[in-house]
Coordinates of C-alpha atoms in Angstrom, one line a residue:
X793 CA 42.8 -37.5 7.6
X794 CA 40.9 -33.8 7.6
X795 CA 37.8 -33.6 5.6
X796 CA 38.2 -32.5 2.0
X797 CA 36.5 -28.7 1.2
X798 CA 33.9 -30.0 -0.5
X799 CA 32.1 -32.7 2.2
X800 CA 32.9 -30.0 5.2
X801 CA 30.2 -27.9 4.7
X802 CA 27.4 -30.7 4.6
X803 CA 28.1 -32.2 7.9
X804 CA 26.9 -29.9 10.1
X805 CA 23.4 -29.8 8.5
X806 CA 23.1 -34.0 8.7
X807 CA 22.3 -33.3 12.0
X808 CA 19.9 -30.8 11.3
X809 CA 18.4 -33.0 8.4
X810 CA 17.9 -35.9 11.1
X811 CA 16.2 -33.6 13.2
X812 CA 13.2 -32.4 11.1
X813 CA 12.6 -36.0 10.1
X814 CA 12.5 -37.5 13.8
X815 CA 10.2 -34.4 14.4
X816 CA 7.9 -35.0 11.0
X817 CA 7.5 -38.4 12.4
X818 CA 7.1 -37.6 15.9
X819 CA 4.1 -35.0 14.4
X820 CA 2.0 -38.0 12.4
X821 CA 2.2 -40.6 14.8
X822 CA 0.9 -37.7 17.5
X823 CA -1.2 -36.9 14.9
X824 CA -2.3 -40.5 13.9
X825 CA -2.5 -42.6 17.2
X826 CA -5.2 -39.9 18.7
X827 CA -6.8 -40.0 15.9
X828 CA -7.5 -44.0 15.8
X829 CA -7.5 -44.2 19.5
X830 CA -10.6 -41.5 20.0
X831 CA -12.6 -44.0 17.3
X832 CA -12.4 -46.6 20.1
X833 CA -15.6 -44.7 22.0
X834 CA -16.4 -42.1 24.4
X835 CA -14.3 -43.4 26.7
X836 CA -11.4 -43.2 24.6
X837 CA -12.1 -40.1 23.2
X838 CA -12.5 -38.0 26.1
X839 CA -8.9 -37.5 28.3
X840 CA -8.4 -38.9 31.0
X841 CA -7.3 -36.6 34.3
X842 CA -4.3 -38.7 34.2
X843 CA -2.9 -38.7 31.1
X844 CA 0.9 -38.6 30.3
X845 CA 2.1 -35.5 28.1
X846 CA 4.9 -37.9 26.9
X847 CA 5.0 -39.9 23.9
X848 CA 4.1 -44.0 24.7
X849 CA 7.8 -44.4 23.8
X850 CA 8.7 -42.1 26.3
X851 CA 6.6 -43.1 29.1
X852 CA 7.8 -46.8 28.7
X853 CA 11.7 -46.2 29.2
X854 CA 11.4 -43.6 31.6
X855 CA 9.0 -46.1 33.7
X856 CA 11.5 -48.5 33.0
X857 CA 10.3 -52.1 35.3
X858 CA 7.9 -50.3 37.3
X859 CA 5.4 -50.3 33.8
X860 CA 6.5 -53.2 32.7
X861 CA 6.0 -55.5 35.9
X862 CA 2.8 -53.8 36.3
X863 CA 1.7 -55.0 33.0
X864 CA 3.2 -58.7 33.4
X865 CA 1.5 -59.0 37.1
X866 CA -2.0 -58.1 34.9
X867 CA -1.0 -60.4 31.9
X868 CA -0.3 -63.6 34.4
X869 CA -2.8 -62.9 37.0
X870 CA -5.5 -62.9 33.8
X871 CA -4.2 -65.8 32.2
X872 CA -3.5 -68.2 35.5
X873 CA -5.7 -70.8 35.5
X874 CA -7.0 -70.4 31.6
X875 CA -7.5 -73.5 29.8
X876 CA -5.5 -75.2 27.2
X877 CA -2.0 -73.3 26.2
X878 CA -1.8 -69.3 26.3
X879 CA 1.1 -67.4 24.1
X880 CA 0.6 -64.0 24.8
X881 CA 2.6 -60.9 24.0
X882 CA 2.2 -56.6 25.2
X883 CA 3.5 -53.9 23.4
X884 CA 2.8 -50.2 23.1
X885 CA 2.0 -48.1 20.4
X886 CA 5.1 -46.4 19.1
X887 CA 7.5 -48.4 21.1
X888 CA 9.5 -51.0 20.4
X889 CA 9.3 -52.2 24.0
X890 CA 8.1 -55.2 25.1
X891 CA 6.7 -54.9 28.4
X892 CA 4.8 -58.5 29.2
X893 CA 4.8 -61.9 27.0
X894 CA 4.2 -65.4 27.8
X895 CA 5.5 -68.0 25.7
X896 CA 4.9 -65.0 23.4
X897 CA 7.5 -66.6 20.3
X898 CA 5.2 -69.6 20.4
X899 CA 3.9 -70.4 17.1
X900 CA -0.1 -71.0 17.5
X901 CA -3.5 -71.6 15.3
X902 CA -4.7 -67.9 15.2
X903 CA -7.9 -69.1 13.7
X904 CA -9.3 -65.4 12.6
X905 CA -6.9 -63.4 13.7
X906 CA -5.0 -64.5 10.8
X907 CA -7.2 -61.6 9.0
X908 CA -5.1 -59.2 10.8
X909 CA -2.4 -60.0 8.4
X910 CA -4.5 -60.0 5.8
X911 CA -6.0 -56.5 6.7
X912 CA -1.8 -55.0 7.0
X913 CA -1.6 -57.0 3.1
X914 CA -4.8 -55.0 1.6
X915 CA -3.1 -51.6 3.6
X916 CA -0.1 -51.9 2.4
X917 CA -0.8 -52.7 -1.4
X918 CA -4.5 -51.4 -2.1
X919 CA -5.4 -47.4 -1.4
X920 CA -7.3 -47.1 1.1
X921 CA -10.2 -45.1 -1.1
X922 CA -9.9 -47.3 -4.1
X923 CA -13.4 -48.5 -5.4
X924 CA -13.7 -51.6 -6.6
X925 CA -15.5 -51.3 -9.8
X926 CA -17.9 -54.1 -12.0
X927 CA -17.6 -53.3 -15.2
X928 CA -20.1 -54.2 -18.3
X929 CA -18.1 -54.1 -21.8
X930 CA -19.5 -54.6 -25.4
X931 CA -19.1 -58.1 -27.2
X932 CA -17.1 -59.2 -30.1
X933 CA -21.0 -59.8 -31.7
X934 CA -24.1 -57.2 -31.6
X935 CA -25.6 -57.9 -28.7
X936 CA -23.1 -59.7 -26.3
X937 CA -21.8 -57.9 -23.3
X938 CA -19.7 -58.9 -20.5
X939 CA -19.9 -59.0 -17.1
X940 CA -16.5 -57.8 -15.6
X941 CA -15.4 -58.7 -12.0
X942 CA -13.8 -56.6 -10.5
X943 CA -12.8 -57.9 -7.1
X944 CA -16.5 -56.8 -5.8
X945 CA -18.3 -59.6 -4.0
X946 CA -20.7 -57.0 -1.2
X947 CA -23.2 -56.8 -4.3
X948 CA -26.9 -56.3 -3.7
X949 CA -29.0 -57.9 -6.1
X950 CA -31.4 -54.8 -6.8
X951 CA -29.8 -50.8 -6.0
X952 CA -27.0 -50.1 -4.6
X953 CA -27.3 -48.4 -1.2
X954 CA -24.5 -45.2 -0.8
X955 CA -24.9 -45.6 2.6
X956 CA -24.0 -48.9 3.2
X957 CA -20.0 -51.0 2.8
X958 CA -22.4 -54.4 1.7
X959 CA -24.3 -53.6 -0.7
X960 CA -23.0 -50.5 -1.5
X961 CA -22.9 -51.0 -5.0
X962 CA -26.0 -52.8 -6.9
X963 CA -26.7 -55.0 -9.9
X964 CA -30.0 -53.4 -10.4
X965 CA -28.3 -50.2 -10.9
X966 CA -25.8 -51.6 -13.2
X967 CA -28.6 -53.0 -15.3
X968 CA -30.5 -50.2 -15.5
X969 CA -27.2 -48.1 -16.6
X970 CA -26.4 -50.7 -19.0
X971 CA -30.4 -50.8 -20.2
X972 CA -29.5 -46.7 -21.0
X973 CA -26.2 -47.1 -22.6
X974 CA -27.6 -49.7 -25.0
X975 CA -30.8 -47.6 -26.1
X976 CA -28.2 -44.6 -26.8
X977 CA -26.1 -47.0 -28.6
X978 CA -29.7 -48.2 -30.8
X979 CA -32.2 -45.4 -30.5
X980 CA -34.9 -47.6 -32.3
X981 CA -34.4 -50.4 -30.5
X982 CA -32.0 -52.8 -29.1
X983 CA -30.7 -54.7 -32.1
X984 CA -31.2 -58.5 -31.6
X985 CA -31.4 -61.0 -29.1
X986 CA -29.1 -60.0 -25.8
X987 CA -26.5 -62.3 -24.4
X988 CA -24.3 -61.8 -21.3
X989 CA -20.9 -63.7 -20.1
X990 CA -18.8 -63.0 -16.9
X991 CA -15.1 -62.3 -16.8
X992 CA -13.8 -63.9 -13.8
X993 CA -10.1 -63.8 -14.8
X994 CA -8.8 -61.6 -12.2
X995 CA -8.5 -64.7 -9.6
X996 CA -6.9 -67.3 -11.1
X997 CA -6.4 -71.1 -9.8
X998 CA -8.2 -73.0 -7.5
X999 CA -11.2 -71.3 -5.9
X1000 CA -10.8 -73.2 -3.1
X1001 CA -8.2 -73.6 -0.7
X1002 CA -7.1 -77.2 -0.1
X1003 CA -6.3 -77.0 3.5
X1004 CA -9.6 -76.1 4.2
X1005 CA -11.6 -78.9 6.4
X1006 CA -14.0 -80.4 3.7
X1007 CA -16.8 -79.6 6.4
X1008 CA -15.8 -76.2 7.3
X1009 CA -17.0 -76.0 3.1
X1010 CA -20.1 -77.6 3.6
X1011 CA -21.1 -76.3 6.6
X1012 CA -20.6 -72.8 4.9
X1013 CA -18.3 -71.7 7.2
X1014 CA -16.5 -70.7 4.0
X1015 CA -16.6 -70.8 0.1
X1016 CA -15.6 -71.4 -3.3
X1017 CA -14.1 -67.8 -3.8
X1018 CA -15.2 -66.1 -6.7
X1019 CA -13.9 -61.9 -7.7
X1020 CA -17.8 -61.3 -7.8
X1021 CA -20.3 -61.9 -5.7
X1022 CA -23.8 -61.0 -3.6
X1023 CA -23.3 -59.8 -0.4
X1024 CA -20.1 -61.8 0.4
X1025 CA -21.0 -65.2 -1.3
X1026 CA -24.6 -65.2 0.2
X1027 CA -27.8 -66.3 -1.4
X1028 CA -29.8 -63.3 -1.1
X1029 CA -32.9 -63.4 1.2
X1030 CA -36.2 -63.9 -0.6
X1031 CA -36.7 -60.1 -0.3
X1032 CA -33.4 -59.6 -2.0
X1033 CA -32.2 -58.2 1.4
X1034 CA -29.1 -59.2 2.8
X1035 CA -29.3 -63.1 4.3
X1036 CA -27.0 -62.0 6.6
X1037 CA -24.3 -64.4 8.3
X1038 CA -27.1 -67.5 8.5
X1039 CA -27.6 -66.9 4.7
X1040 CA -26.8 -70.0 2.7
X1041 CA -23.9 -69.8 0.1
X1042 CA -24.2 -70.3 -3.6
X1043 CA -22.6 -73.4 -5.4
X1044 CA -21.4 -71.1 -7.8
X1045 CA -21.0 -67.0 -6.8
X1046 CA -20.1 -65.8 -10.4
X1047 CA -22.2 -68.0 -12.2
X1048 CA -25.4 -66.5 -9.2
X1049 CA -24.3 -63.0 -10.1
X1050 CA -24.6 -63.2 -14.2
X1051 CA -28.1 -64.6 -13.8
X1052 CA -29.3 -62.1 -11.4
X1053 CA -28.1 -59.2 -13.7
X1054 CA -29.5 -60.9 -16.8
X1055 CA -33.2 -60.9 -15.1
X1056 CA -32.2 -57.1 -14.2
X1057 CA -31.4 -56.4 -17.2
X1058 CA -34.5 -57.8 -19.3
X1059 CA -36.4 -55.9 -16.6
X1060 CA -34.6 -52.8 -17.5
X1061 CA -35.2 -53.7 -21.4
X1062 CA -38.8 -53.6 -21.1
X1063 CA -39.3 -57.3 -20.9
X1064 CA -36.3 -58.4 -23.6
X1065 CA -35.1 -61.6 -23.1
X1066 CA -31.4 -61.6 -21.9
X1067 CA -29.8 -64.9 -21.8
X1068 CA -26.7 -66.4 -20.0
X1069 CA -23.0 -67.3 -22.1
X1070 CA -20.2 -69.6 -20.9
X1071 CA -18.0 -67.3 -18.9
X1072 CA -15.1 -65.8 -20.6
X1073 CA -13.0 -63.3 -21.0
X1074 CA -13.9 -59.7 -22.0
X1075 CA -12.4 -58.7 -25.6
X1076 CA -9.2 -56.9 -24.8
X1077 CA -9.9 -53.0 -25.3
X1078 CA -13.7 -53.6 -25.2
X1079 CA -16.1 -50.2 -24.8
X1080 CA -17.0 -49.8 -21.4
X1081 CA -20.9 -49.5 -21.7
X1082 CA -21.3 -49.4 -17.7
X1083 CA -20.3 -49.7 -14.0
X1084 CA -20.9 -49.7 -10.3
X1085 CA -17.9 -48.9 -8.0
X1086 CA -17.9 -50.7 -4.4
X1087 CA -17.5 -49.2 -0.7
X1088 CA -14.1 -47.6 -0.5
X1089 CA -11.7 -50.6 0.1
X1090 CA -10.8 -49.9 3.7
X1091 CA -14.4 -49.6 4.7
X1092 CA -14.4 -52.8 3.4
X1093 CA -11.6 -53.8 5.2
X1094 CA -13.0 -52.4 8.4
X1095 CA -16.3 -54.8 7.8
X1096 CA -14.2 -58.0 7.0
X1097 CA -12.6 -57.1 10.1
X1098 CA -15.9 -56.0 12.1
X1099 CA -17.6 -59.2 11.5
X1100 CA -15.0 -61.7 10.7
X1101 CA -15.9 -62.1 6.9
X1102 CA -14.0 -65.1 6.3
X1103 CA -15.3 -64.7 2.0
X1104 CA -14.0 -61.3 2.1
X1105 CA -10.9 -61.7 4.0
X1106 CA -10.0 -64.3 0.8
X1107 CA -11.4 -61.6 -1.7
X1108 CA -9.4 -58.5 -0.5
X1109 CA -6.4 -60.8 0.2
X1110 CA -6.7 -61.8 -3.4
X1111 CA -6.9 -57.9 -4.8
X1112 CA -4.1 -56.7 -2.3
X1113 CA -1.7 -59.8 -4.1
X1114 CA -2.7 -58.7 -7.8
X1115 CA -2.2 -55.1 -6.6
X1116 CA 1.4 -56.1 -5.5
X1117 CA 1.9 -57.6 -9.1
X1118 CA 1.5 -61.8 -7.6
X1119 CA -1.2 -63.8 -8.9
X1120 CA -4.8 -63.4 -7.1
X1121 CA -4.5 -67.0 -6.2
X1122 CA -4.5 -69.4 -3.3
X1123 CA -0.2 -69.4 -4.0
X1124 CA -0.6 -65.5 -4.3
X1125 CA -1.7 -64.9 -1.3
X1126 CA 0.6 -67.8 0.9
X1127 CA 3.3 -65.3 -0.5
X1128 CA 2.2 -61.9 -0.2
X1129 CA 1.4 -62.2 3.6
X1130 CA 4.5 -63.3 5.1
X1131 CA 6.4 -60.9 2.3
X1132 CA 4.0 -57.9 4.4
X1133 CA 5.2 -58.9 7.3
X1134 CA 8.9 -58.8 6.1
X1135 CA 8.8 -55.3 4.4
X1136 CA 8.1 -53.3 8.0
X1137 CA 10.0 -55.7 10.0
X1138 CA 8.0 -57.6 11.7
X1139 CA 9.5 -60.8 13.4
X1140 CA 8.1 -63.8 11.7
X1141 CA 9.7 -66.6 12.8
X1142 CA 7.8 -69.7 13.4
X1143 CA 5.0 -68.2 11.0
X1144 CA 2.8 -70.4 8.5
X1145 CA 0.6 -68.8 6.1
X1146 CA -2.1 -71.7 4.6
X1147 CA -5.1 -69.2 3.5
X1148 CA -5.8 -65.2 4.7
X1149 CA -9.2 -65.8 6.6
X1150 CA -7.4 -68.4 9.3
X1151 CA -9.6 -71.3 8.3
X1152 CA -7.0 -73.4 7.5
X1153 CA -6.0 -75.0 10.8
X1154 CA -2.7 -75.4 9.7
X1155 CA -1.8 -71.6 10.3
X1156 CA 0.6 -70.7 12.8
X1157 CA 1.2 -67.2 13.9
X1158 CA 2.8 -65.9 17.3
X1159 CA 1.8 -63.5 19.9
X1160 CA 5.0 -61.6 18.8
X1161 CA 3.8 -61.1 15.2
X1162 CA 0.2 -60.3 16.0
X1163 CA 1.2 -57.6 18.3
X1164 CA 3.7 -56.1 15.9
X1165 CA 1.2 -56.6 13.1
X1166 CA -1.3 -54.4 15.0
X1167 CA 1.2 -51.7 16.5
X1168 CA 1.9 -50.9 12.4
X1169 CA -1.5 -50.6 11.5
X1170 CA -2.6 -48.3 14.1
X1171 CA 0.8 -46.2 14.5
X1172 CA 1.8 -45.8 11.0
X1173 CA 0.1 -42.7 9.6
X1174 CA -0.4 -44.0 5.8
X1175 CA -2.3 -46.5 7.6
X1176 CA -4.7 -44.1 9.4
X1177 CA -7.9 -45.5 7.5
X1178 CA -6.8 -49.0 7.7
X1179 CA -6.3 -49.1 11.3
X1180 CA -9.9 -48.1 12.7
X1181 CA -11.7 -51.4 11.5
X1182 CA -11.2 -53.3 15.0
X1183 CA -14.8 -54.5 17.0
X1184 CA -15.0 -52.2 19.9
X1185 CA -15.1 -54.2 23.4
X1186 CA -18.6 -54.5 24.6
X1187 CA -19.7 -52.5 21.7
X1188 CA -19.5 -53.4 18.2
X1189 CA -19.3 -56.4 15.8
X1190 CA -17.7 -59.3 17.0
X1191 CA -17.1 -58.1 20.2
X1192 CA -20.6 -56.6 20.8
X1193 CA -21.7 -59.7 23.3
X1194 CA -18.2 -59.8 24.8
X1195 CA -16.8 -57.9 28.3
X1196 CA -20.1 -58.3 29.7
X1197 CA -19.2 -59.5 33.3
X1198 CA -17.9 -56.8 36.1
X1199 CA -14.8 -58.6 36.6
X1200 CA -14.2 -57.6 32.5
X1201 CA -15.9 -54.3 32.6
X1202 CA -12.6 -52.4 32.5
X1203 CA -12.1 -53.1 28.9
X1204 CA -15.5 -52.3 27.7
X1205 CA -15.4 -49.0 24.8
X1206 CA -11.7 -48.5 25.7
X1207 CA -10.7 -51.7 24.1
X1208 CA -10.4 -52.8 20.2
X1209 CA -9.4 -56.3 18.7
X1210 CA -9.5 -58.7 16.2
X1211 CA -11.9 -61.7 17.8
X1212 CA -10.6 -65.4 16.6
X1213 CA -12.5 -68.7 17.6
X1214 CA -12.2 -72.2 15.9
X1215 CA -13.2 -75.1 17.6
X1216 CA -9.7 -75.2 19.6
X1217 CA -9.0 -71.7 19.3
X1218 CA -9.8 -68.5 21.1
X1219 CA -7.6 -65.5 20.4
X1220 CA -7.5 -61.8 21.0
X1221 CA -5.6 -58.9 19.5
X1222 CA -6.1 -55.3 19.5
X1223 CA -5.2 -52.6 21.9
X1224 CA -6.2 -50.5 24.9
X1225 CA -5.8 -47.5 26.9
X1226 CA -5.1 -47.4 30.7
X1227 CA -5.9 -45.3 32.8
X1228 CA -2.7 -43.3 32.6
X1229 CA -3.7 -42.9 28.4
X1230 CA -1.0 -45.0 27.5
X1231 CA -1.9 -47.1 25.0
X1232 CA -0.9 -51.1 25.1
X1233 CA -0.9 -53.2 22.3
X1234 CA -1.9 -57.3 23.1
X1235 CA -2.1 -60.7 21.6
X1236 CA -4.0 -63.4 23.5
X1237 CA -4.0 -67.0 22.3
X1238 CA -5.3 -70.3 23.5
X1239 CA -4.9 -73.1 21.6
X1240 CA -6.6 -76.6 22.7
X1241 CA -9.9 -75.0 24.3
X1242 CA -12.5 -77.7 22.6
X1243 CA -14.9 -77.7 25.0
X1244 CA -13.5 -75.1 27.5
X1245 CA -14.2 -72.0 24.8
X1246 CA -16.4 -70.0 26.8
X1247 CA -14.1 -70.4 29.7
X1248 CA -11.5 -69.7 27.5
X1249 CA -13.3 -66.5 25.9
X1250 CA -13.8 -65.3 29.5
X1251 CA -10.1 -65.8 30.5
X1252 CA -9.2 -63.8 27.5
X1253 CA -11.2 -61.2 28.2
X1254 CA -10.7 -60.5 31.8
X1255 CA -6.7 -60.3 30.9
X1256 CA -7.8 -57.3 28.8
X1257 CA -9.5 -56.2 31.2
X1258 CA -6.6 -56.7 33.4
X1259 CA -4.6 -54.5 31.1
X1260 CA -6.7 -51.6 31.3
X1261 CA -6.5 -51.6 34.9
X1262 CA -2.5 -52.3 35.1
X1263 CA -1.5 -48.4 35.6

């Protein structure tokens, strides 16, 4: 049957149309992948003398075996020998290729490279340069405010600091802003007695997550999760500095935060005294008197990431669901991971989601899925912002002790990835550039390593290193 008038003249411009898209994406991944790879270090950065002009997906099939059994001699010679049971997967970024695995559809414990899911969640559903803001809102009664979280929980006690992702944003600040807007409000004098109460409503249900180990909570390991908080549900030092990761958590974050900004506040006042309210919700369309605005979220995506937050992996997990329209719940976020996954096609069979931090040793994950998880975050160019917050090898975060033997020197500033370590676990995903500048994308998991971990972290590592070497 001939075409009909009217269709004929669009079917030679489909072509066309098909075209300029594969080009427009062909421009931001060339654009994007650079861009994320030079933030890896110097080494990185700079080209190498033998660097491919062609695309990773182009280098991979027209390498065809030779690349990929280069790549699978590196992956098996690293991981012979390695203690307990390795699942292991190698990609590349902007391929679809798999050049190496090893029991790679196995589902495993991920421990903390479960945040890697999370960190895709927060991409996907939060902007990248959203601030998360603390609000304080006029009462029903003269004199009542309320303290409204936000989803902020890297609050200093005392000024915020510009410069820095925790901390960034300050109660003393807030109080002193709220101190102003009062006094404009009552030029005389503040009228009556002052009374705060924090709105925690944002997170609903259980601030704690019952697959948790009851001694992973005790030990501090991780909290009572709370959409406000000092420096990542931390008791401040006693020099309202930042405790750091020894610092001892607080039996109850919200409840720590209202007090702190009441004493603030009085300060602020000129001595007044402020007192403490139940906690409750903010009137609905209360006057915003004040607020403090956070780090831009994927900085503090990049820091949960950097240092393994497990308190802020649950936090930002918790925004990204309400940002996707679930609840910011334990059951919010058991839904909105694996639902991630799904909407870039990402193979999760086998997968378990039981918390977003990986504390819950009841997560399973494969190689498969970390791999792919990464390769979208660093090749999709939305994701630009999102996909610089991996440790670098040898350098930063996480990772800064790690690669420190010659047989693992290979990897060291050339490498990125997501650190995981329970007490059985020790995992590794990120990526890496060979010496040819192609750039592979890994997953490295050993599950049953109690009391082999630093063998195991050192297996784990010289298979990266491995990698790097594998052109």
């Amino acid at each position: 049957m001939s075409p009909s008038t009217s269709s004929s003249p669009r079917r030679p411009g489909w072509p066309l149309v098909c075209a300029v898209l594969a080009l427009a994406l062909g421009i931001a991944l060339a654009l994007v992948v650079p861009g994320i790879v030079a933030e890896v270090g110097p080494a990185l950065a700079a080209p190498r003398s033998s660097v491919s002009e062609e695309t990773p997906a182009a280098a991979a099939s027209s390498s065809g075996a030779v690349a990929a059994e280069a790549v699978a001699g590196a992956l098996h010679s690293g991981l012979d020998g390695a203690p307990g049971t390795a699942a292991a997967a190698v990609t590349e970024v902007g391929s679809d290729f798999v050049l190496a695995g090893e029991s790679a559809e196995r589902p495993m414990a991920p421990a903390s490279n479960q945040k890697l899911l999370s960190a895709l969640s927060i991409a996907e559903h939060v902007d990248p340069y959203e601030r998360l803001a603390t609000r304080v809102v006029a009462g029903e009664g003269s004199g009542e405010l309320t303290l409204v979280a936000g989803g902020d929980t890297l609050l200093a006690p005392g000024e915020g600091d510009p410069e820095a992702v925790d901390g960034h944003a300050g109660l003393g600040t807030l109080a002193q802003r709220t101190a102003r807007a009062l006094r404009e409000r009552s030029p005389q004098a503040v009228p009556g007695p002052v009374s705060v109460a924090v709105d925690t409503s944002l997170f609903t249900g259980a601030d704690t997550n019952p697959a948790w180990d009851p001694e992973d909570l005790e030990s501090g390991e991780i909290t009572r999760v709370a959409p406000i908080a000092l420096y990542s549900h931390r008791v401040p030092a006693a020099d309202g500095s930042d405790p750091g990761g020894s610092g001892r958590r607080p039996k109850d974050p919200a409840g720590a935060v209202v007090a702190e900004f009441a004493q603030r506040l009085g300060t602020a006042l000129d001595g007044a005294e402020v007192t403490v309210r139940a906690a409750s919700r903010a009137p609905e369309g209360a006057a915003e008197l004040a607020r403090v605005e956070s780090a831009p979220v994927h900085e503090q995506s990049a820091y949960m990431l950097e240092h393994s937050d497990n308190s802020l992996a649950e936090t930002l997990a918790r925004v990204a669901a309400a940002r996707s329209g679930r609840e910011a719940s334990v059951d919010g976020v058991r839904d909105l991971l694996p639902a991630t996954l799904a909407e870039h096609g990402i193979d999760a069979a086998g997968l378990r989601v039981l918390d977003a931090s990986g504390m819950a040793a009841g997560d399973r994950v494969t190689a498969t899925t970390l791999a792919q998880t990464v390769r979208t975050l660093v090749s999709e160019p939305r994701f630009g912002p999102y996909g610089r917050g991996l440790p670098v090898a040898g350098g930063t975060g996480t990772l800064a002790e790690r690669f420190d033997d010659a047989e693992e020197g290979a990897a060291r500033g050339v490498a990125r990835a997501k650190t995981g370590t329970l007490l059985d676990v020790i995992a590794l995903t990120g990526y890496v550039q060979r010496e040819d500048g192609h750039v592979l994308v890994y997953s490295v998991v050993l599950n049953g390593v109690k009391g082999h971990t630093a063998e195991a972290k050192d297996r784990v590592d010289r298979t990266v290193a491995a990698l790097a070497r594998s052109a």
